[in-house]
PDB file of C-alpha atoms and ligand atoms in Angstrom:
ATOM      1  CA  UNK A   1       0.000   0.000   0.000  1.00 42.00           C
ATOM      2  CA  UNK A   2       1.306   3.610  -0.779  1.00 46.00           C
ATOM      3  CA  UNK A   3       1.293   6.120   1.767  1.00 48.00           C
ATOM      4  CA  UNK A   4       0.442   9.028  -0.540  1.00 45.00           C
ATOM      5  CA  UNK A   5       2.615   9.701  -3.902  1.00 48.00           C
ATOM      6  CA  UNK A   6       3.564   6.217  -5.151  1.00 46.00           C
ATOM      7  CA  UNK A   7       6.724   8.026  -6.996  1.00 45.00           C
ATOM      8  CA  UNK A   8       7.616   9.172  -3.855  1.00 49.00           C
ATOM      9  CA  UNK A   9      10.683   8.169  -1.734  1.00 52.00           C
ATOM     10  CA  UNK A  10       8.516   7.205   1.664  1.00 64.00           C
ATOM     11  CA  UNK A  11       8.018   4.374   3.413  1.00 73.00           C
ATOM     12  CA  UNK A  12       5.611   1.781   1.857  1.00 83.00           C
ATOM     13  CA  UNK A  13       3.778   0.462   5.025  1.00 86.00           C
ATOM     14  CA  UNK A  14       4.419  -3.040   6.042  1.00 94.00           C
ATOM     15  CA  UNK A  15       7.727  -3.274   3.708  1.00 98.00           C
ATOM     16  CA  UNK A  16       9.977  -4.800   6.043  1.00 98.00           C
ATOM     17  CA  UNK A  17      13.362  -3.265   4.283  1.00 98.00           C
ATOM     18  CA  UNK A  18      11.523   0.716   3.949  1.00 97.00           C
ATOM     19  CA  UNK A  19      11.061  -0.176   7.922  1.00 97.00           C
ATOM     20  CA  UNK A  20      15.030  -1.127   8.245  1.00 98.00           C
ATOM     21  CA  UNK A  21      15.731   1.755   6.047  1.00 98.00           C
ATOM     22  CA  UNK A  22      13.537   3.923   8.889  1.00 96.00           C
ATOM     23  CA  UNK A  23      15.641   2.170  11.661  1.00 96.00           C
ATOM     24  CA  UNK A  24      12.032   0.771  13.095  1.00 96.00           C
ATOM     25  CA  UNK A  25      13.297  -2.609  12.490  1.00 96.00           C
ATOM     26  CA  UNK A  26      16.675  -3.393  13.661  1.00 98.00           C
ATOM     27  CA  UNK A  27      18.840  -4.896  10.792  1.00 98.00           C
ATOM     28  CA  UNK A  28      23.218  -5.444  12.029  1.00 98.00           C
ATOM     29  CA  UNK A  29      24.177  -2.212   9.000  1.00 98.00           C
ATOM     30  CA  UNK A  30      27.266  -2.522   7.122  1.00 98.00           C
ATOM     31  CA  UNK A  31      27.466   0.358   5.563  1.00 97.00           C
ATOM     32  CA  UNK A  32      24.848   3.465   5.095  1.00 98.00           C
ATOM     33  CA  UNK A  33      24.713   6.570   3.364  1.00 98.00           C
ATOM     34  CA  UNK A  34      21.906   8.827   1.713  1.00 98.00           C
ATOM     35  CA  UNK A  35      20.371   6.947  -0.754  1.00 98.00           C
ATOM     36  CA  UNK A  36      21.899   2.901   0.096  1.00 98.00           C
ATOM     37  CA  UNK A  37      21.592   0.739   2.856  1.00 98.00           C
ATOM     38  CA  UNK A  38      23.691  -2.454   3.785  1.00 98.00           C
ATOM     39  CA  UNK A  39      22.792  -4.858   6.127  1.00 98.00           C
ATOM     40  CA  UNK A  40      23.684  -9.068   7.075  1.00 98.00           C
ATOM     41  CA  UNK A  41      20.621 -11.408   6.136  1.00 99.00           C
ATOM     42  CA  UNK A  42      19.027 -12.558   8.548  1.00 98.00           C
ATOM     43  CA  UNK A  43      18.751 -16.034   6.991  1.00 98.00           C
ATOM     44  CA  UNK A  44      22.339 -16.216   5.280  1.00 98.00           C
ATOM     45  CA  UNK A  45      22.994 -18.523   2.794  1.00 98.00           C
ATOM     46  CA  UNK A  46      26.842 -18.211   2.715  1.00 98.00           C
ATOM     47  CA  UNK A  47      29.373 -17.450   5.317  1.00 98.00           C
ATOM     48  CA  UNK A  48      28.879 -13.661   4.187  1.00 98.00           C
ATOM     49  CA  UNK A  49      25.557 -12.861   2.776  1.00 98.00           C
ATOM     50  CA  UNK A  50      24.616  -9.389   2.538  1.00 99.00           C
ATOM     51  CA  UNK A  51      21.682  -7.218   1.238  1.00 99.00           C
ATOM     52  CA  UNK A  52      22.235  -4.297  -0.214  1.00 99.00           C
ATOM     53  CA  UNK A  53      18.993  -1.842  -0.743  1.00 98.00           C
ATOM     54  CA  UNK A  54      17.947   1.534  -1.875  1.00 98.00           C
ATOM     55  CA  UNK A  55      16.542   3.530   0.817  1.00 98.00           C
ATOM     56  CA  UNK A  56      13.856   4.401  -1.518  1.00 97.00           C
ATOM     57  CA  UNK A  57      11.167   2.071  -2.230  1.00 98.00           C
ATOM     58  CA  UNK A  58      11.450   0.185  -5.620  1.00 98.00           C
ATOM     59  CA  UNK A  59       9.532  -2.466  -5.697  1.00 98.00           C
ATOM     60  CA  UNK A  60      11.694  -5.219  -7.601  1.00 98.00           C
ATOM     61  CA  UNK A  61      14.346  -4.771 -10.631  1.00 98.00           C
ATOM     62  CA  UNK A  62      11.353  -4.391 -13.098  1.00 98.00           C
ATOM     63  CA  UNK A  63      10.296  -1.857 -11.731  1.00 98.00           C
ATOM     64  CA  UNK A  64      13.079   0.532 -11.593  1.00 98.00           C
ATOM     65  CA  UNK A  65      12.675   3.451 -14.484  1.00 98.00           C
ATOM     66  CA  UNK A  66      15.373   5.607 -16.327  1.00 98.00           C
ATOM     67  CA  UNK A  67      15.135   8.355 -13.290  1.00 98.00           C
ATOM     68  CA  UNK A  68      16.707   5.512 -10.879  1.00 98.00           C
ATOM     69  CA  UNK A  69      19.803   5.135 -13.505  1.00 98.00           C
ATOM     70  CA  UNK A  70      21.993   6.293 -10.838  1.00 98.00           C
ATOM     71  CA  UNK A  71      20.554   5.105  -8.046  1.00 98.00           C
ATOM     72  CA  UNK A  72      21.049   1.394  -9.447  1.00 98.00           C
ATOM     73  CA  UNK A  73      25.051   2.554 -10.373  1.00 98.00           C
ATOM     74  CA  UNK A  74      25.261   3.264  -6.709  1.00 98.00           C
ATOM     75  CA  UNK A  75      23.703   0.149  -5.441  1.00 98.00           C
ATOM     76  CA  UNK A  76      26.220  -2.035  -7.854  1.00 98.00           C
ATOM     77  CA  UNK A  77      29.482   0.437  -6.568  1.00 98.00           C
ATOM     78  CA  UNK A  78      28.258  -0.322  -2.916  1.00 98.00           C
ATOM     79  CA  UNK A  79      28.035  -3.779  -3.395  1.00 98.00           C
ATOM     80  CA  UNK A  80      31.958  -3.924  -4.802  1.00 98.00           C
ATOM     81  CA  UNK A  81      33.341  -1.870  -1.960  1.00 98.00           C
ATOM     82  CA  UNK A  82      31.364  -3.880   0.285  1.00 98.00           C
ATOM     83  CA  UNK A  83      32.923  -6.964  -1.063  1.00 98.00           C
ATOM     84  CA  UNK A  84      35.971  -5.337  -1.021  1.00 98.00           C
ATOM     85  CA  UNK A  85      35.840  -4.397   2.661  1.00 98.00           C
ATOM     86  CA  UNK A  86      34.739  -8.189   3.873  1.00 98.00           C
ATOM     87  CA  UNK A  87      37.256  -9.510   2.363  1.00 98.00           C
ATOM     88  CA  UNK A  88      35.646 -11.535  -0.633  1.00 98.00           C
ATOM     89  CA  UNK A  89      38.710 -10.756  -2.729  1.00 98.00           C
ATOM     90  CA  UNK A  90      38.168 -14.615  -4.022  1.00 98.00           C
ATOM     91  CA  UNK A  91      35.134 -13.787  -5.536  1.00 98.00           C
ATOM     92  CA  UNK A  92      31.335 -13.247  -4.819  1.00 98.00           C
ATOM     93  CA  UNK A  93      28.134 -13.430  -6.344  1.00 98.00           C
ATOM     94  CA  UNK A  94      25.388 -10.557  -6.626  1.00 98.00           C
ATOM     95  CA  UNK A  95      22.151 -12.125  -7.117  1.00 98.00           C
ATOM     96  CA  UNK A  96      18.913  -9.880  -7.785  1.00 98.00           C
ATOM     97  CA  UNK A  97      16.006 -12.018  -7.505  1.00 98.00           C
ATOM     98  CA  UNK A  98      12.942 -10.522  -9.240  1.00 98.00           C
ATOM     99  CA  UNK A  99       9.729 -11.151  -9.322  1.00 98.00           C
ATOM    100  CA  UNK A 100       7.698 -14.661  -8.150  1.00 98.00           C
ATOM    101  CA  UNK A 101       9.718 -16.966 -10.439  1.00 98.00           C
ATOM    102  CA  UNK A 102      12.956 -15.215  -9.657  1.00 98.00           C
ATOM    103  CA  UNK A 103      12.334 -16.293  -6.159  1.00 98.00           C
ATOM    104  CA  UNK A 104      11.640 -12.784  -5.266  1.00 98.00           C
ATOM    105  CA  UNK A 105       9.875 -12.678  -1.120  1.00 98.00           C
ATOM    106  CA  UNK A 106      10.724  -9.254   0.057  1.00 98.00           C
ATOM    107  CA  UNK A 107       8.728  -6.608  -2.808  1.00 98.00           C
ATOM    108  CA  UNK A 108      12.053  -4.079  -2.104  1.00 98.00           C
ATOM    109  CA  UNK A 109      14.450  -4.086  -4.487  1.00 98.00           C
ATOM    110  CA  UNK A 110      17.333  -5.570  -3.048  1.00 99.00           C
ATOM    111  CA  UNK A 111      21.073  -6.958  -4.117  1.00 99.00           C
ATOM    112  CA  UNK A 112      22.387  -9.877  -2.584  1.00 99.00           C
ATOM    113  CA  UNK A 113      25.961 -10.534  -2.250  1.00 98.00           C
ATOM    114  CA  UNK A 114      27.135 -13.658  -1.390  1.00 98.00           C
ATOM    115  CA  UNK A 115      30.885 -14.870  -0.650  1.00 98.00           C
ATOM    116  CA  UNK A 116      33.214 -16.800   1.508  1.00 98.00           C
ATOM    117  CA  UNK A 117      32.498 -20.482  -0.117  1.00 98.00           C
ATOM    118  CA  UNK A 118      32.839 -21.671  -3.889  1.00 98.00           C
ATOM    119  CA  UNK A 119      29.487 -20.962  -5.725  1.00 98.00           C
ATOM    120  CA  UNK A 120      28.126 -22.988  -8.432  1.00 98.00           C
ATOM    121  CA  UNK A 121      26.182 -22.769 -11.193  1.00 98.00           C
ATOM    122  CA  UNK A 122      23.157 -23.282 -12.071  1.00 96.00           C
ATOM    123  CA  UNK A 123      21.713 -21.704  -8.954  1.00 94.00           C
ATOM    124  CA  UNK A 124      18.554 -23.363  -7.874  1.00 86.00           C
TER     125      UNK A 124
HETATM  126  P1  LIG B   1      14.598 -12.693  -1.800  1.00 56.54           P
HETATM  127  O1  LIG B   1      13.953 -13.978  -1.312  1.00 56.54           O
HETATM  128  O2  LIG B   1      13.540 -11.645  -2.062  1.00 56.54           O
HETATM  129  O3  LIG B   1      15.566 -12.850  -2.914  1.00 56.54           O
HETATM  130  O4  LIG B   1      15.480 -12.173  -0.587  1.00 56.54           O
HETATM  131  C1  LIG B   1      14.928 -11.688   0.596  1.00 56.54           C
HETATM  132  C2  LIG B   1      15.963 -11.874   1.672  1.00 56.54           C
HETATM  133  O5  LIG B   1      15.615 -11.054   2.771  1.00 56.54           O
HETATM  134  C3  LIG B   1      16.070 -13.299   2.187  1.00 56.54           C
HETATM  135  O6  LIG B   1      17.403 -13.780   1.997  1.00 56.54           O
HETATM  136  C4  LIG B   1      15.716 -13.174   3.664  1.00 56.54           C
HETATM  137  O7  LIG B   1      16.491 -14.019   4.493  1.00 56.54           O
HETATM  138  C5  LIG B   1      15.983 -11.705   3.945  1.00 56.54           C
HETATM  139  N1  LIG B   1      15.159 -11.147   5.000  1.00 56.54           N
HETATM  140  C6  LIG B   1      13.806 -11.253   5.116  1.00 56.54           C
HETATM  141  N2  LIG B   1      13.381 -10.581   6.204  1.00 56.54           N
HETATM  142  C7  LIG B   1      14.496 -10.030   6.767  1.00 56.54           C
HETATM  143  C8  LIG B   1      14.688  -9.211   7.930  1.00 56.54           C
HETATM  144  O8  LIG B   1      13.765  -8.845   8.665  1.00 56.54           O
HETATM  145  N3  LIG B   1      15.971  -8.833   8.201  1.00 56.54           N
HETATM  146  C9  LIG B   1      17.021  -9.208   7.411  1.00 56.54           C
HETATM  147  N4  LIG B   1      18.245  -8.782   7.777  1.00 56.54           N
HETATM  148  N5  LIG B   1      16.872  -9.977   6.309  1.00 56.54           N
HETATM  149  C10 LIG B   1      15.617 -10.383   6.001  1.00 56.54           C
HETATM  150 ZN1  LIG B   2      10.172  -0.755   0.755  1.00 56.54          ZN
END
């Protein structure tokens, strides 16, 4: 549900990352600045597995629009310093699931970066 202009960058009620993003949920941060949020999943799949998010409410990958251009470039620069700065030097993967057959459960865009053990391929 949108709490006024659905363009907007507020909160979406009941998304659980806008409510990390507000600090109303607790979430252990990695790194934060204006417009991007990282923070540790709280179900990780791999011995580092974090989420990186726009503080702004995008809904999934297909719905980002040419005005969030650099918004997404700042998302995937975050997620390589992050990387950098946990020490995945080996190698990581950024997965972006999107949408129900993507696997997508949280309706925030959101990258996930994943490191610290060999990953295969194809992912399930
Ligand atoms: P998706 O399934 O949409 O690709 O990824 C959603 C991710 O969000 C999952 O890996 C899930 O563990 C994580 N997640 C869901 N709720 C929370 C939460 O409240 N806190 C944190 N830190 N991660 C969450
Ligand atoms: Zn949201």
């Amino acid at each position: 549900m949108f709490v006024s202009d659905p363009i907007a960058s507020e909160a979406i009620v009941d998304c659980i990352f806008c409510k990390i993003a507000a600090g109303s949920i607790p979430a252990k941060k990695v790194r934060e600045d204006d417009a991007v949020l990282a923070f540790h999943d709280i179900d990780p799949k791999a011995p580092t597995h974090i989420l990186v998010i726009p503080k702004k409410h995008i809904a999934s990958l297909a719905e980002a629009k040419a005005d969030d251009a650099a918004l997404l470039g700042r998302l995937l620069l975050a997620v390589a310093e992050i990387a950098q700065e946990q020490g995945l030097g080996k190698g990581y993967r950024v997965v972006i699931s999107t949408g129900a057959e993507g696997g997508q459960t949280v309706d925030h865009l959101h990258l996930h970066v994943l490191g610290g053990r060999q990953m295969h391929w194809p992912p399930g």
